[in-house]
Amino acid sequence: MAKRFAFGRPPQSLSDLLEADNLTLVADALLSHFFQPRPPPPPRLTLLRHKDYSSLTTEEGSRALAPSSNPSAPGPDHIPYSVWKSLHHIRPCLLSCLLDPLLAHAFHPPSLKKALGIVLDKPGKPAYDSPSSFRVIVLLHTLSKVLSKIAASRLSLQDITCLLIHPLQCGFLTGKSTMDTARVVQPHAQSLHRDRHKVSTLFLDLKGSCENVELSVLLSLLCHKGVSPYLIHLIGSFLRDRTCRLSLQRFPRTFPLVSVGVPQSSAISPLLFVIYVSSLHTDIPNGLTIFSLDDFAFTVASPSYRKNVRLLQRAFSTLQRRPTSRTISFSVLKTELMDCRTPRKNQPRCGIPVHLEGLVFYPQNCLKWLSFLFTPSFDPRALFSLPLSLPNALFARIRHLSPPGVGLPPHLYLPRRP
């Protein structure tokens, strides 16, 4: 409210789209941009009670509801989590009685597949006459989210026996945060330096991660890894025939069919995505490939930086030939290269670039990856010797590095926001 009084209300960026003569065509254009059509999914099988299913307990329902935020915005049902928590507190067996038949028959009902799409404009755009100038926030039914959390917890338990996720996959996983990703890259580069190798790291980013998952490829991958049949059928039922209605004034109130890949606001979506991209992990001699959801880091080592460039280009070409890469593309423009160096090296910096898809990327002196700032020497003190013209927003991210007294001056440590 203080910001609104100081700067005024933002302009209505949706006016250019809403002035169209036919609002149905505008809604169709937005839906086709946000949810691009894909090949039809495999047909749904007959509903049968699976023999390998274990009944849902009240403890599982409690664990699924506990981390849910009460003020979280509900979907088309307009039922917040506080209602389900109150019902579960009064009658603990109610949630299991509702969801146990759906899990036993691996069926996600169409009434829970409806989503509400909130369209927001991207700030700083010169014009708002195309769908690419907007983003959509998808709100799902709260009961559907609880069901997906239970399915995600059961799928995570099968990772121990089926090896669904690569060991070097971090981010959005229990016990493997983005901070763990950064802590793996630095010691590995330093150990390679001790072996008198030249070390280079290439940072890549996936374009449109979750929405580019193809259902048939995902189900065949789960079947190949030996996941329980009822979970495979439940995931297939969860991703088929989804609908979404855009929440805009004067827009049609219908729920058209959309192709979502995996919904980003669902608890099981990050887990399904990391399983889907598990085949993209590339084994590099004297190197390391580490993922954090849709962010990749390739670290290679050799006697020279020129050979590192060839190894990185070869690894990128191998990555593009993987079967999963047919549906997932890379945002090559966001690629960054860094030549790692020890703080004691005084030789001139190497400026050999890497060439990817006709674009040239030179080594950077400072870059941001996963909200962390990296320098070639991995020394936090080097961040404060950089020119002061760097955006302050980058230095605000330093609060994720370490607590006071561990690698950062205490007066420069920024606490996390509540």
XYZ file of C-alpha atoms in Angstrom:
418
model
C 0.000 0.000 0.000
C 2.886 2.373 0.754
C 4.349 1.676 -2.667
C 0.974 2.351 -4.277
C 0.755 5.757 -2.563
C 4.335 6.615 -3.511
C 4.351 5.529 -7.153
C 0.679 5.267 -8.035
C -1.136 2.316 -9.536
C 0.513 0.532 -12.476
C -1.104 1.057 -15.880
C -3.572 -1.482 -17.187
C -1.307 -3.476 -19.508
C -4.116 -5.783 -20.592
C -5.978 -2.965 -22.311
C -4.376 -3.650 -25.687
C -5.571 -7.258 -25.650
C -8.967 -6.545 -24.121
C -9.847 -4.028 -26.825
C -10.144 -6.820 -29.373
C -13.523 -7.304 -30.983
C -13.748 -11.018 -30.215
C -12.588 -11.883 -26.690
C -12.900 -15.608 -27.421
C -10.123 -15.320 -30.014
C -7.959 -13.455 -27.499
C -8.501 -16.190 -24.921
C -7.669 -18.875 -27.495
C -4.475 -17.021 -28.447
C -3.369 -16.815 -24.826
C -4.178 -20.469 -24.115
C -2.381 -21.685 -27.251
C 0.677 -19.630 -26.265
C 0.811 -20.751 -22.632
C -0.263 -24.371 -23.313
C 1.096 -25.338 -26.720
C -0.643 -28.358 -28.305
C 1.192 -31.679 -28.243
C 0.612 -35.176 -29.594
C -2.394 -36.908 -28.022
C -1.583 -38.951 -24.912
C -2.014 -42.745 -24.847
C -5.604 -43.908 -24.263
C -6.861 -44.407 -20.734
C -7.239 -48.003 -19.614
C -10.170 -49.604 -17.812
C -10.442 -48.706 -14.141
C -9.442 -51.663 -11.973
C -8.331 -51.889 -8.390
C -4.583 -52.475 -8.407
C -3.290 -55.386 -6.378
C 0.037 -53.690 -5.579
C -1.706 -50.763 -3.878
C -1.397 -50.205 -0.131
C -4.242 -48.415 1.621
C -3.955 -44.743 2.500
C -3.445 -44.055 6.201
C -4.411 -41.028 8.244
C -0.713 -40.353 8.926
C -0.082 -39.940 5.196
C -2.944 -37.465 4.981
C -1.542 -35.529 7.920
C 1.917 -35.360 6.331
C 0.393 -34.121 3.066
C -1.621 -31.381 4.776
C 1.008 -30.218 7.271
C 3.274 -28.205 4.900
C 0.320 -26.637 3.061
C 0.006 -22.901 3.617
C -3.382 -21.697 4.828
C -3.315 -18.346 2.956
C -2.316 -20.067 -0.303
C -4.679 -19.083 -3.108
C -7.156 -21.894 -3.917
C -8.241 -22.930 -7.384
C -11.688 -23.021 -8.973
C -13.136 -24.757 -5.898
C -12.324 -21.717 -3.669
C -11.659 -24.082 -0.736
C -8.518 -23.058 1.188
C -6.238 -25.491 2.984
C -7.536 -24.288 6.348
C -10.890 -25.959 5.631
C -9.273 -29.329 4.889
C -7.049 -29.032 7.972
C -10.053 -28.305 10.173
C -11.970 -31.254 8.725
C -8.961 -33.516 9.159
C -8.604 -32.399 12.769
C -12.278 -33.134 13.523
C -12.530 -36.363 11.498
C -9.068 -37.756 10.617
C -10.484 -40.645 8.587
C -12.456 -38.381 6.225
C -9.536 -37.512 3.932
C -8.419 -41.123 3.590
C -11.996 -42.203 2.816
C -12.184 -39.614 0.041
C -8.813 -40.269 -1.577
C -8.238 -43.987 -0.953
C -10.612 -45.187 -3.755
C -8.991 -42.740 -6.211
C -5.506 -44.023 -5.395
C -6.606 -47.667 -5.418
C -8.123 -47.338 -8.913
C -5.409 -44.902 -10.119
C -8.007 -42.362 -11.142
C -7.819 -38.585 -11.009
C -11.406 -37.302 -11.504
C -12.065 -34.640 -14.164
C -13.627 -32.361 -11.551
C -10.179 -31.994 -9.935
C -8.396 -31.343 -13.248
C -9.876 -27.877 -13.682
C -7.391 -25.037 -13.233
C -7.683 -21.287 -12.946
C -5.147 -19.250 -14.930
C -4.269 -15.813 -13.571
C -2.748 -13.700 -16.371
C -0.124 -11.164 -15.250
C 1.825 -8.739 -17.396
C 5.609 -8.839 -17.493
C 6.976 -5.492 -16.317
C 9.085 -3.371 -18.601
C 7.692 -4.570 -21.922
C 7.498 -1.891 -24.657
C 4.099 -3.166 -25.840
C 1.457 -5.554 -24.540
C -0.173 -6.577 -27.801
C 1.159 -10.172 -27.904
C 0.766 -13.142 -25.533
C 4.540 -13.292 -24.973
C 4.282 -10.081 -22.909
C 2.311 -11.909 -20.204
C 2.739 -14.832 -17.815
C 0.150 -17.139 -16.316
C -0.123 -18.400 -12.730
C -2.061 -21.669 -12.597
C -4.183 -22.352 -9.500
C -5.307 -25.940 -8.881
C -7.887 -27.481 -6.598
C -6.498 -27.796 -3.089
C -7.771 -31.382 -2.845
C -5.974 -32.181 -6.098
C -2.759 -30.791 -4.594
C -3.170 -32.987 -1.516
C -3.665 -36.022 -3.758
C -0.551 -35.141 -5.780
C 1.505 -34.723 -2.571
C 0.548 -38.224 -1.479
C 1.464 -39.592 -4.907
C 4.764 -37.663 -4.833
C 5.708 -39.081 -1.427
C 5.002 -42.633 -2.596
C 6.931 -42.076 -5.810
C 9.885 -40.714 -3.811
C 9.985 -43.918 -1.759
C 10.333 -45.949 -4.953
C 13.383 -43.928 -5.966
C 15.442 -45.988 -3.514
C 14.746 -49.263 -5.350
C 14.122 -48.035 -8.914
C 16.872 -45.348 -9.083
C 14.514 -42.852 -10.695
C 16.639 -39.761 -10.030
C 20.300 -39.244 -10.831
C 22.489 -38.875 -7.693
C 23.747 -35.469 -8.892
C 20.247 -34.033 -9.358
C 19.543 -31.258 -6.840
C 16.840 -28.709 -6.244
C 13.214 -29.287 -5.178
C 14.229 -32.613 -3.625
C 14.335 -33.569 0.038
C 17.855 -33.057 1.358
C 19.163 -31.684 -1.959
C 18.694 -27.934 -2.179
C 20.183 -25.410 -4.580
C 22.785 -24.588 -1.933
C 23.967 -28.203 -2.147
C 24.383 -27.723 -5.900
C 26.714 -24.772 -5.420
C 28.636 -26.592 -2.694
C 29.319 -29.524 -5.034
C 30.689 -27.432 -7.915
C 33.266 -25.529 -5.851
C 35.051 -28.455 -4.069
C 35.133 -30.498 -7.270
C 36.811 -27.659 -9.177
C 39.311 -27.154 -6.374
C 40.194 -30.856 -6.281
C 40.835 -30.785 -10.033
C 43.068 -27.732 -9.559
C 45.158 -29.667 -7.047
C 45.782 -32.245 -9.798
C 47.209 -29.392 -11.940
C 44.301 -29.372 -14.383
C 42.713 -26.422 -16.129
C 39.024 -26.300 -15.127
C 36.117 -24.766 -17.046
C 32.395 -24.749 -16.244
C 29.527 -24.219 -18.685
C 26.160 -23.118 -17.283
C 23.059 -24.009 -19.327
C 19.351 -23.373 -18.898
C 16.335 -25.263 -20.218
C 13.610 -23.406 -22.052
C 10.059 -23.999 -20.794
C 10.942 -26.917 -18.559
C 7.789 -28.435 -17.051
C 5.406 -27.638 -19.902
C 7.588 -29.485 -22.443
C 7.268 -32.904 -20.817
C 5.681 -35.406 -23.195
C 3.317 -37.781 -21.407
C 3.956 -40.881 -23.505
C 7.746 -40.571 -23.039
C 7.331 -40.010 -19.295
C 5.055 -43.037 -18.800
C 7.333 -45.307 -20.818
C 10.310 -44.122 -18.745
C 8.494 -44.865 -15.479
C 7.490 -48.295 -16.773
C 11.068 -49.027 -17.866
C 12.413 -48.122 -14.407
C 9.968 -50.494 -12.682
C 7.600 -48.065 -10.959
C 4.442 -49.600 -9.474
C 1.645 -49.873 -12.087
C -0.912 -48.038 -9.969
C 1.405 -45.007 -9.711
C 2.013 -45.024 -13.468
C -1.718 -45.132 -14.177
C -2.389 -42.458 -11.552
C 0.210 -40.110 -13.084
C -1.242 -40.727 -16.529
C -4.740 -39.979 -15.274
C -3.470 -36.842 -13.515
C -1.886 -35.413 -16.688
C -4.579 -36.346 -19.217
C -7.500 -34.144 -20.297
C -6.675 -31.142 -18.137
C -8.667 -27.915 -18.507
C -7.894 -24.290 -17.677
C -9.979 -21.111 -17.563
C -8.332 -17.701 -17.772
C -9.436 -15.362 -15.000
C -9.914 -12.115 -16.886
C -12.793 -9.699 -17.015
C -15.307 -10.399 -19.799
C -13.465 -13.563 -20.847
C -15.415 -16.800 -21.513
C -16.202 -18.766 -18.347
C -15.632 -22.181 -19.958
C -12.822 -24.656 -19.204
C -11.178 -25.618 -22.532
C -8.807 -28.570 -22.835
C -5.101 -27.677 -22.632
C -1.793 -29.528 -22.965
C 0.158 -28.737 -19.805
C 3.028 -31.238 -19.753
C 3.223 -31.283 -15.951
C 1.505 -28.473 -13.974
C 4.093 -26.253 -12.322
C 1.943 -25.600 -9.252
C 1.564 -29.286 -8.376
C 3.713 -30.999 -5.742
C 4.540 -33.963 -7.975
C 5.530 -31.882 -11.021
C 9.177 -31.146 -10.023
C 9.695 -34.820 -9.194
C 8.266 -35.941 -12.540
C 10.427 -33.425 -14.367
C 13.709 -34.507 -12.760
C 12.812 -38.122 -13.611
C 12.088 -37.037 -17.180
C 15.489 -35.331 -17.593
C 17.466 -38.011 -15.751
C 18.704 -39.354 -19.091
C 20.345 -35.997 -19.869
C 23.111 -36.573 -17.324
C 26.357 -36.995 -19.239
C 29.422 -38.795 -17.895
C 32.481 -36.620 -18.520
C 36.010 -37.920 -17.826
C 37.640 -35.827 -15.097
C 34.471 -33.756 -15.035
C 31.123 -33.284 -13.376
C 27.544 -32.827 -14.568
C 25.154 -31.469 -11.975
C 21.522 -30.400 -12.440
C 19.202 -28.246 -10.352
C 15.787 -28.811 -11.921
C 16.207 -26.954 -15.247
C 19.695 -25.482 -14.652
C 22.723 -27.475 -15.806
C 26.422 -27.077 -14.974
C 29.122 -28.961 -16.904
C 32.587 -28.930 -15.350
C 35.498 -30.328 -17.372
C 39.240 -30.511 -16.735
C 42.212 -30.990 -19.034
C 45.783 -29.705 -19.475
C 44.570 -26.600 -21.383
C 41.522 -24.315 -21.591
C 41.380 -24.819 -25.352
C 40.772 -28.528 -24.861
C 38.129 -27.696 -22.241
C 36.214 -25.739 -24.872
C 36.251 -28.732 -27.207
C 35.072 -31.024 -24.400
C 32.211 -28.677 -23.502
C 31.080 -28.362 -27.109
C 31.198 -32.142 -27.478
C 29.175 -32.600 -24.273
C 26.541 -30.144 -25.503
C 26.256 -31.999 -28.830
C 25.876 -35.300 -26.983
C 23.183 -33.745 -24.804
C 21.154 -32.633 -27.810
C 21.166 -36.155 -29.264
C 19.508 -37.700 -26.211
C 15.909 -38.921 -26.761
C 14.529 -36.567 -24.083
C 16.013 -33.566 -25.919
C 13.460 -33.995 -28.703
C 10.797 -32.325 -26.569
C 13.049 -30.088 -24.436
C 15.066 -27.245 -25.917
C 17.854 -25.201 -24.400
C 17.825 -21.460 -23.881
C 21.221 -20.990 -25.480
C 21.122 -17.206 -25.067
C 21.355 -17.671 -21.282
C 24.511 -19.806 -21.536
C 27.537 -18.623 -19.547
C 31.139 -19.839 -19.398
C 33.633 -19.516 -16.568
C 37.273 -20.614 -16.435
C 38.024 -21.591 -12.843
C 41.321 -20.408 -11.418
C 43.045 -20.568 -8.057
C 43.539 -17.234 -6.243
C 47.347 -17.587 -6.507
C 47.463 -17.788 -10.308
C 48.828 -14.562 -11.767
C 48.898 -15.584 -15.425
C 46.763 -13.606 -17.897
C 43.177 -14.789 -18.062
C 42.238 -17.065 -20.930
C 39.720 -15.608 -23.390
C 38.966 -18.652 -25.549
C 35.178 -18.705 -26.151
C 32.799 -21.613 -26.621
C 30.631 -21.817 -29.756
C 27.085 -23.183 -29.391
C 24.527 -23.071 -32.193
C 26.292 -20.212 -33.973
C 26.645 -18.096 -30.810
C 29.902 -17.177 -29.068
C 30.267 -17.121 -25.270
C 33.406 -15.734 -23.639
C 34.565 -16.563 -20.106
C 33.006 -14.334 -17.458
C 34.711 -12.694 -14.479
C 31.517 -12.864 -12.422
C 28.229 -14.608 -13.092
C 25.028 -15.453 -11.253
C 23.741 -19.017 -11.155
C 20.966 -20.324 -8.907
C 20.930 -16.978 -7.052
C 24.635 -17.362 -6.228
C 27.486 -15.188 -7.438
C 30.483 -17.086 -8.814
C 33.984 -15.838 -9.565
C 36.766 -17.815 -11.298
C 38.557 -18.289 -7.957
C 35.379 -19.185 -5.977
C 36.550 -16.667 -3.399
C 33.714 -14.664 -1.751
C 36.134 -11.809 -1.023
C 36.635 -11.300 -4.763
C 32.995 -10.286 -5.109
C 33.632 -7.069 -3.195
C 36.582 -6.063 -5.390
C 34.377 -5.905 -8.492
C 33.304 -2.534 -9.969
C 30.553 -0.808 -8.017
C 28.478 -0.447 -11.179
C 27.153 -3.981 -10.779
C 23.434 -4.026 -9.975
C 22.657 -4.035 -6.282
C 20.130 -6.811 -6.909
C 23.027 -9.182 -7.549
C 24.646 -8.379 -4.230
C 21.313 -8.832 -2.486
C 21.503 -12.484 -3.474
C 24.673 -12.922 -1.393
C 22.437 -13.553 1.613
C 22.104 -17.155 0.349
C 25.838 -17.860 0.573
C 26.782 -18.265 4.208
C 25.836 -17.181 7.716
C 27.853 -14.377 9.353
C 31.468 -15.277 9.940
C 31.636 -18.007 7.279
C 33.302 -16.590 4.170
C 31.516 -13.204 4.287
C 32.041 -10.070 6.373
C 29.291 -9.929 9.018
C 28.287 -6.351 8.156
C 27.616 -7.390 4.538
C 25.467 -10.385 5.415
C 21.830 -9.834 4.467
C 19.306 -11.958 6.419
C 16.575 -13.848 4.647
C 13.279 -12.109 4.268
C 10.500 -13.385 6.556
